[in-house]
Short mmCIF file of C-alpha atoms in Angstrom, two decimals:
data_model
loop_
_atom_site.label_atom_id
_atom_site.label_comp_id
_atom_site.label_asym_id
_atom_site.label_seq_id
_atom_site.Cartn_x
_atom_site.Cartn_y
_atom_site.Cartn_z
CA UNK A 23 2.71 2.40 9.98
CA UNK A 24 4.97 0.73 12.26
CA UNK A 25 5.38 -2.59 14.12
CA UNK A 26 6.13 -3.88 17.69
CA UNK A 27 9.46 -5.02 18.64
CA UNK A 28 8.15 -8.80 19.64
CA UNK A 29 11.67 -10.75 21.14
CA UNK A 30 13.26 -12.34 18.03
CA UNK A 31 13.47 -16.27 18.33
CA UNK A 32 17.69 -17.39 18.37
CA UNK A 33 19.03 -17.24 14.95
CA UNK A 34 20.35 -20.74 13.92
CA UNK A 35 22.92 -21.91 11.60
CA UNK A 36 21.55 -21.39 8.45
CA UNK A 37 18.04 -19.39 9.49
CA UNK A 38 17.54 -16.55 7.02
CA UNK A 39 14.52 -14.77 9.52
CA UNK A 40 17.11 -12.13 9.88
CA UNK A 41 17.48 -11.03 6.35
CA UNK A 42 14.07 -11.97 5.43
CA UNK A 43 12.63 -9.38 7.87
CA UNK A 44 15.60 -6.53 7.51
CA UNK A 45 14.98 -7.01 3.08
CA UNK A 46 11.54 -6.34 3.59
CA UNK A 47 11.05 -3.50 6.28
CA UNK A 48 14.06 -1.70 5.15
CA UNK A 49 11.76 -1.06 1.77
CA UNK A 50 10.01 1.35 4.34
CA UNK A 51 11.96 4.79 4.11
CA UNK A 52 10.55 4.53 0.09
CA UNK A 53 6.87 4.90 0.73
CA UNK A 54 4.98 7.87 -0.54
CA UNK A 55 3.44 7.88 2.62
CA UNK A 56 5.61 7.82 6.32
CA UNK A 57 5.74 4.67 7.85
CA UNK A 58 6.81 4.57 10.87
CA UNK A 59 7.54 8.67 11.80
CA UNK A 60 9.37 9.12 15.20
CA UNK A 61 6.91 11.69 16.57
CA UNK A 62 4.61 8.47 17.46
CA UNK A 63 4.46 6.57 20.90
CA UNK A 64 7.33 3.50 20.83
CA UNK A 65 4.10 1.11 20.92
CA UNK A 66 2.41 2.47 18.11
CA UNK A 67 5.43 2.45 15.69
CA UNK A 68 6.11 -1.34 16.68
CA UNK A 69 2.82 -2.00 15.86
CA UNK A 70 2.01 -0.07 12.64
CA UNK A 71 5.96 -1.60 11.34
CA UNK A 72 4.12 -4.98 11.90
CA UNK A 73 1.50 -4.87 10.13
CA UNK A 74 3.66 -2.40 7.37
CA UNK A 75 5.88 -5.85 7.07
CA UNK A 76 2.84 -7.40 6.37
CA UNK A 77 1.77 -5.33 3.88
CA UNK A 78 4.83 -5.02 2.11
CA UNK A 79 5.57 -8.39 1.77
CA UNK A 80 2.21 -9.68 0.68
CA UNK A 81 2.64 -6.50 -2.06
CA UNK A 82 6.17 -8.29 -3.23
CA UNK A 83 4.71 -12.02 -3.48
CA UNK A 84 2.19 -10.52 -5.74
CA UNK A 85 4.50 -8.21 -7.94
CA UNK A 86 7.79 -10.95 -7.75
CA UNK A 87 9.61 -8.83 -5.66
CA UNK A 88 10.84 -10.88 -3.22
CA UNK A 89 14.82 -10.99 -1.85
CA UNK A 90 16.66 -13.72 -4.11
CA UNK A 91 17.03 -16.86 -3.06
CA UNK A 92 13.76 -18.45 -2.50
CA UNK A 93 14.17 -17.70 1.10
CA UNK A 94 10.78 -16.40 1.93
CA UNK A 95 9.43 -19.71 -0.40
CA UNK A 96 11.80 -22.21 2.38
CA UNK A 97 10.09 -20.21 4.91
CA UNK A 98 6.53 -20.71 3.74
CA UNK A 99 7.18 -24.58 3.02
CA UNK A 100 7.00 -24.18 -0.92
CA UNK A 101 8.79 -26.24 -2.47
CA UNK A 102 11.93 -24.94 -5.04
CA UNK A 103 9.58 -26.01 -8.03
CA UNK A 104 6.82 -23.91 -6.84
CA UNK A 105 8.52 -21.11 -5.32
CA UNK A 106 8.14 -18.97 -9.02
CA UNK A 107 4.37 -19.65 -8.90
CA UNK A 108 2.62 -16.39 -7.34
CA UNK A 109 -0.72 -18.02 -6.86
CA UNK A 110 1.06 -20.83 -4.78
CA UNK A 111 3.14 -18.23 -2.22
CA UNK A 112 -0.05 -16.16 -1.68
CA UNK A 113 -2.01 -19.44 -0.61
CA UNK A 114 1.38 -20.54 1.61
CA UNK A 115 1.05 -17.12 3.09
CA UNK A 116 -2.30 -16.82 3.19
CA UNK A 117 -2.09 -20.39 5.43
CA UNK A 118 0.38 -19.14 7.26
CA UNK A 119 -1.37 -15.52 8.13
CA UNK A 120 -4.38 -17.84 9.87
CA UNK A 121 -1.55 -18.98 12.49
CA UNK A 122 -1.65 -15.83 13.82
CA UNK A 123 -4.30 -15.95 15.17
CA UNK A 124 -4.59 -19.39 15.91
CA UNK A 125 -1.39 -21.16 15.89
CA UNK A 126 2.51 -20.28 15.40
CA UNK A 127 3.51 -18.60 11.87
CA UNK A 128 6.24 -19.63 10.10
CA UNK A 129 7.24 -16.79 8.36
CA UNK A 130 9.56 -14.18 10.93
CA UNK A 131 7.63 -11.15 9.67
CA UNK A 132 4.40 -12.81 10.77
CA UNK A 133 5.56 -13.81 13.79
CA UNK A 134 6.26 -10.04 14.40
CA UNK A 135 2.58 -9.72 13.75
CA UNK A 136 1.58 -11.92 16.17
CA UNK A 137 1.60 -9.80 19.23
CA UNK A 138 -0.12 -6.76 17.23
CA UNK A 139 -2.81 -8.51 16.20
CA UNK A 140 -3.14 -9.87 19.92
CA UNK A 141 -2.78 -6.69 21.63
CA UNK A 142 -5.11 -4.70 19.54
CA UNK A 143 -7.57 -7.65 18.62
CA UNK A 144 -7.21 -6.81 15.10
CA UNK A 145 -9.62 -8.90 12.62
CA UNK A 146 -8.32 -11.52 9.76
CA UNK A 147 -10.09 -9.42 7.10
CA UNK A 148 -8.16 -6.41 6.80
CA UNK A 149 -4.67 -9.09 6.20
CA UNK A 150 -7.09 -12.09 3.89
CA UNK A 151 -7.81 -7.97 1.81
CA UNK A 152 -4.89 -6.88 1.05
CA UNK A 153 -3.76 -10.79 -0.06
CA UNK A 154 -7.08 -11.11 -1.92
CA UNK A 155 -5.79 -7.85 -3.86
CA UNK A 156 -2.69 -9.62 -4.70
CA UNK A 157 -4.48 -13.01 -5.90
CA UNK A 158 -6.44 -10.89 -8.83
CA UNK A 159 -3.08 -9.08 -9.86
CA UNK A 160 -2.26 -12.27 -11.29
CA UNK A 161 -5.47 -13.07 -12.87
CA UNK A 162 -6.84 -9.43 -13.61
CA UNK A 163 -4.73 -7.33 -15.55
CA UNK A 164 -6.95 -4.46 -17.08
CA UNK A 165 -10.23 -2.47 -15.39
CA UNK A 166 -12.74 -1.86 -17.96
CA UNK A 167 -14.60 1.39 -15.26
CA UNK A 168 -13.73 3.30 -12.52
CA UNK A 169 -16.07 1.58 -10.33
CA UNK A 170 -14.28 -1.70 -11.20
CA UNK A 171 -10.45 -0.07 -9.98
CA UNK A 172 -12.57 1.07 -6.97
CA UNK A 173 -13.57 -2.21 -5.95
CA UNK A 174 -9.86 -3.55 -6.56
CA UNK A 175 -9.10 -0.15 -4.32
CA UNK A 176 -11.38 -2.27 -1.68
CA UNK A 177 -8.84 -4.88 -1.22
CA UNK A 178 -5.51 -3.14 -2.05
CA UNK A 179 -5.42 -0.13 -0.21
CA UNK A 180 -8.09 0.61 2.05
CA UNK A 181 -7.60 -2.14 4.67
CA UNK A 182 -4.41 -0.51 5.62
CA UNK A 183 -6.22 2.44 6.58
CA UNK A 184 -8.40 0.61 8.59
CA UNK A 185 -5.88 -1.11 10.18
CA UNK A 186 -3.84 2.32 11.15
CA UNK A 187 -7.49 3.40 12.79
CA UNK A 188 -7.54 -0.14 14.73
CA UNK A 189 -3.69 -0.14 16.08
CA UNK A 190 -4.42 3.35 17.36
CA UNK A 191 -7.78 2.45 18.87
CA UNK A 192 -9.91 5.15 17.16
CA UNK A 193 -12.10 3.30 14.22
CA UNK A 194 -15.56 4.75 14.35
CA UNK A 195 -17.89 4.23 10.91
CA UNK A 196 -17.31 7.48 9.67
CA UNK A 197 -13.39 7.74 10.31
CA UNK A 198 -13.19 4.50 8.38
CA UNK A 199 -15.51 6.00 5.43
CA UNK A 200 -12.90 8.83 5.17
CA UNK A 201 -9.63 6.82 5.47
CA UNK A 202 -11.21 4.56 2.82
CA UNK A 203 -11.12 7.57 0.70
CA UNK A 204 -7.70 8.37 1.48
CA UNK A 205 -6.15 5.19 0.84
CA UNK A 206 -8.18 4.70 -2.70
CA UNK A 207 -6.89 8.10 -3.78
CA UNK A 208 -2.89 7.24 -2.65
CA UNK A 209 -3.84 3.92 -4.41
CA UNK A 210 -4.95 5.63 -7.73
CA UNK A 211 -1.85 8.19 -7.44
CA UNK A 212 0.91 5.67 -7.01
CA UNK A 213 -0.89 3.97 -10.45
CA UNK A 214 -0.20 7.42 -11.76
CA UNK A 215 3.15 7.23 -10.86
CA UNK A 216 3.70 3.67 -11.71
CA UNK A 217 2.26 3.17 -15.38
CA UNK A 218 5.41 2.48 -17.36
CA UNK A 219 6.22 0.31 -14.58
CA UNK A 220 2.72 -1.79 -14.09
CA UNK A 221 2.93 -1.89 -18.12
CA UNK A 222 6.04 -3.70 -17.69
CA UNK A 223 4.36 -6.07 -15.52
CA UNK A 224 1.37 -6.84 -17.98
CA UNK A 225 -0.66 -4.41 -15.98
CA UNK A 226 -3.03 -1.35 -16.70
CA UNK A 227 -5.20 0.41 -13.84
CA UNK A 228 -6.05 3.04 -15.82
CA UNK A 229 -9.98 2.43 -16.72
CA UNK A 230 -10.45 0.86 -20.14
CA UNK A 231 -13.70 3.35 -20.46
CA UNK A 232 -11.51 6.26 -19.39
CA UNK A 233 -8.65 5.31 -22.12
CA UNK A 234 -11.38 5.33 -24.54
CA UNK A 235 -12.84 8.42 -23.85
CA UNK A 236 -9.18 10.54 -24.21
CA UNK A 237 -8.27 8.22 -26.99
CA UNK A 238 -5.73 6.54 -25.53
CA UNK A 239 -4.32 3.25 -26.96
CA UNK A 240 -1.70 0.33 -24.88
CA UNK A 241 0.63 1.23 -27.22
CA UNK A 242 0.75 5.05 -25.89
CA UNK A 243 1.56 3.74 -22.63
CA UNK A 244 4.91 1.83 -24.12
CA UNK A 245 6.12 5.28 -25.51
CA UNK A 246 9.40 7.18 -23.86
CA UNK A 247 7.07 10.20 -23.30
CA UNK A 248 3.27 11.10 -23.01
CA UNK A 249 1.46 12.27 -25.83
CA UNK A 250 -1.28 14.50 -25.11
CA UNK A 251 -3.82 12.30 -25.23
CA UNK A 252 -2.52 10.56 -22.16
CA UNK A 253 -1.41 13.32 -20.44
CA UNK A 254 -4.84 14.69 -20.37
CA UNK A 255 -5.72 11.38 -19.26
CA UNK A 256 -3.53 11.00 -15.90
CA UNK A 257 -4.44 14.64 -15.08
CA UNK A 258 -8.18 13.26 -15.42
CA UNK A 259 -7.69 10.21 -12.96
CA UNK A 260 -5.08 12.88 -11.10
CA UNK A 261 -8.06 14.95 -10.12
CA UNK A 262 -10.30 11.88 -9.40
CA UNK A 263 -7.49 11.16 -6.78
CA UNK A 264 -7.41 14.73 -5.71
CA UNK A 265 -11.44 14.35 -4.98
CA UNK A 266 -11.06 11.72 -2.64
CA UNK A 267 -8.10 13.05 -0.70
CA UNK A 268 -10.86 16.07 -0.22
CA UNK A 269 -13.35 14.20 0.75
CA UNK A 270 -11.17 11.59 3.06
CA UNK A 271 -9.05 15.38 4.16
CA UNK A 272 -11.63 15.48 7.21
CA UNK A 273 -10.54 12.76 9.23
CA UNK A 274 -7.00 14.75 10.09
CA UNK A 275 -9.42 16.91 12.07
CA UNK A 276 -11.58 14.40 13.69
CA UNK A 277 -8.06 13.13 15.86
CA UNK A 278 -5.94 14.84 18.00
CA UNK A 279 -2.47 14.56 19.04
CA UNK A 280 0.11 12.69 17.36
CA UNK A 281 -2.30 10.67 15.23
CA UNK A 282 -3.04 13.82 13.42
CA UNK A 283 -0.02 14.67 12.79
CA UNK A 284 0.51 10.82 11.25
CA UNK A 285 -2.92 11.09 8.83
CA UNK A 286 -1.85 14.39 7.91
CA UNK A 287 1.30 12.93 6.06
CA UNK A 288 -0.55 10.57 4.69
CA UNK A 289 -3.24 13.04 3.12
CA UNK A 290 0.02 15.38 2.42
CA UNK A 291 1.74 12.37 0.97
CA UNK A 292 -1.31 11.99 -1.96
CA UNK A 293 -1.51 15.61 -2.30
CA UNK A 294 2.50 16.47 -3.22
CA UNK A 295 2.32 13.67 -5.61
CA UNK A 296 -0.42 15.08 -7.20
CA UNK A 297 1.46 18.10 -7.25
CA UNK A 298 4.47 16.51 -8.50
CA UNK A 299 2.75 14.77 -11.43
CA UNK A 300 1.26 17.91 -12.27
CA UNK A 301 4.58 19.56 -12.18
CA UNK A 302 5.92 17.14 -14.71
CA UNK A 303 3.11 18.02 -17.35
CA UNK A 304 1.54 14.88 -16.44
CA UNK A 305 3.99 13.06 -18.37
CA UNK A 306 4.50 9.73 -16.14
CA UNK A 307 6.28 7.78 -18.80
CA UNK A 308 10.06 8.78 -18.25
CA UNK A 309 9.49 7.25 -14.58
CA UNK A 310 7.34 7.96 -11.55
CA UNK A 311 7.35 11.72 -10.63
CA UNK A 312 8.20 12.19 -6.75
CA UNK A 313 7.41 15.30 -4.79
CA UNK A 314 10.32 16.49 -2.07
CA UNK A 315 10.56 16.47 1.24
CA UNK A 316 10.09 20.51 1.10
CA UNK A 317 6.87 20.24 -0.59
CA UNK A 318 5.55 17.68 1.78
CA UNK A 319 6.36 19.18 4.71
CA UNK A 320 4.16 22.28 2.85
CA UNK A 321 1.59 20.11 2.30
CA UNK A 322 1.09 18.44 5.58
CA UNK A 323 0.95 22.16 7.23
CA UNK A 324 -1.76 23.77 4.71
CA UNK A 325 -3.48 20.30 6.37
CA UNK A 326 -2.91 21.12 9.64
CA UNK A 327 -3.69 24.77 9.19
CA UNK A 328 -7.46 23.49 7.86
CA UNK A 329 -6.15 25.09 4.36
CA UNK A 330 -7.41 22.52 2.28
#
């Protein structure tokens, strides 16, 4: 994604916008998937890095990732007493996102957004998603089916996709029914990658039902190392993922240009993962298994070849 390169406001004595924005969007080079790649139009990067700040900073009020300080709190207008309290940023930002688009934001990386959402007359409901996603991390910590993680998928991932279509002007129904299938599979992977991590956080997305079935207790998740119980498990939810990249594989060929090239990293992105969890026996629990940039640059070819 990227983001449009609106005219920054003067900095003031004292105004953190600056840092606020550069903590944030420099988290972008870290994705799984590319960002902002330089192969796209100037335009579409400034755009897609708008609504990527977005993204990312709605993801770290929800996880308590924000830069120290309590900067992006001051911003919002929480107060110092609140500014700990998830629930209470995601409403301030939630407020704050419905100034786009019909007032002034507060916040600098929504002011960035501004002019996307103008210039591509992008809806409220892919943004009020992704910080509906974040609301029920704080109040829903485990997923008793797969259907239920789906629905979560809804909300946490897909809009993004739908938002990439939008920016670049070419949503039709069934584009958005395969990046929808996309983004729930890169959801479900970076879970994968992430369970010591989400543990850590009071947080399981791997399906109660599914636990059950391999015989998989909480407590195997808090080990150094996966037993084989749960490595047979992530290779289970592994090739769930790998289904949906399948199915969602067809929209690389249903563009043209540089877009294809873009939603072919993204599909390659989910894919080496896959591979690299696979590589590491399926043992997630020393830390989140990352594929290279040699094996993604394979994967995003075999795409673009129509190999897989």
């Amino acid at each position: 994604m990227c983001r449009p390169r609106a005219r920054q406001r003067p900095v003031t004595a004292g105004d953190t916008a600056p840092d606020l924005e550069r903590a944030t969007l420099d988290k972008a080079t870290s994705e799984n998937f590319p960002v902002a790649p330089f192969f796209l139009p100037r335009a579409w990067r400034d755009d897609l890095m708008a609504v990527y700040g977005f993204a990312r900073l709605v993801d770290d009020i929800g996880d308590g990732d924000l830069a120290p300080g309590g900067g992006d709190a001051r911003v919002l207008g929480v107060s110092a007493t609140d500014a700990e309290d998830r629930l209470v940023l995601l409403d301030a930002f939630e407020t704050d996102l419905r100034r786009v688009f019909d007032g002034t934001p507060r916040h600098p990386l929504l002011r960035r957004l501004q002019p996307t959402v103008r210039r591509r007359s992008l809806a409220p409901e892919p943004f009020l998603g992704l910080i509906a996603a974040n609301r029920q991390d704080q109040l829903v910590r485990r997923y008793e089916t797969f259907d239920d993680l789906l629905a979560y998928c809804e909300l946490s991932a897909n809009p993004v996709g739908r938002l990439v279509l939008a920016v670049t002007g070419t949503a039709t129904p069934e584009r958005i029914r395969r990046s929808d299938a996309v983004c729930t599979a890169l959801q479900i992977v970076e879970h994968l990658q992430d369970v010591a991590e989400d543990l850590g956080r009071d947080r399981i997305y791997l399906p109660a039902e599914d636990m059950k079935r391999f015989h998989v207790q909480e407590t195997d998740l808090a080990a150094k190392t996966a037993s084989a119980s749960v490595r047979a498990l992530v290779a289970y939810e592994g090739q769930r993922a790998r289904d949906l990249l399948n199915e969602g594989a067809p929209l690389v060929g249903s563009v043209n240009g540089r877009l294809k090239l873009l939603l072919a990293g993204f599909v390659a992105g989910g894919r080496a993962a896959i591979r690299a969890i696979a590589a590491a026996e399926y043992d997630v629990l020393p830390g989140p298994p990352r594929p290279g940039k040699v094996q993604l640059l394979r994967e995003a070819g075999a795409i673009l070849r129509g190999e897989g």
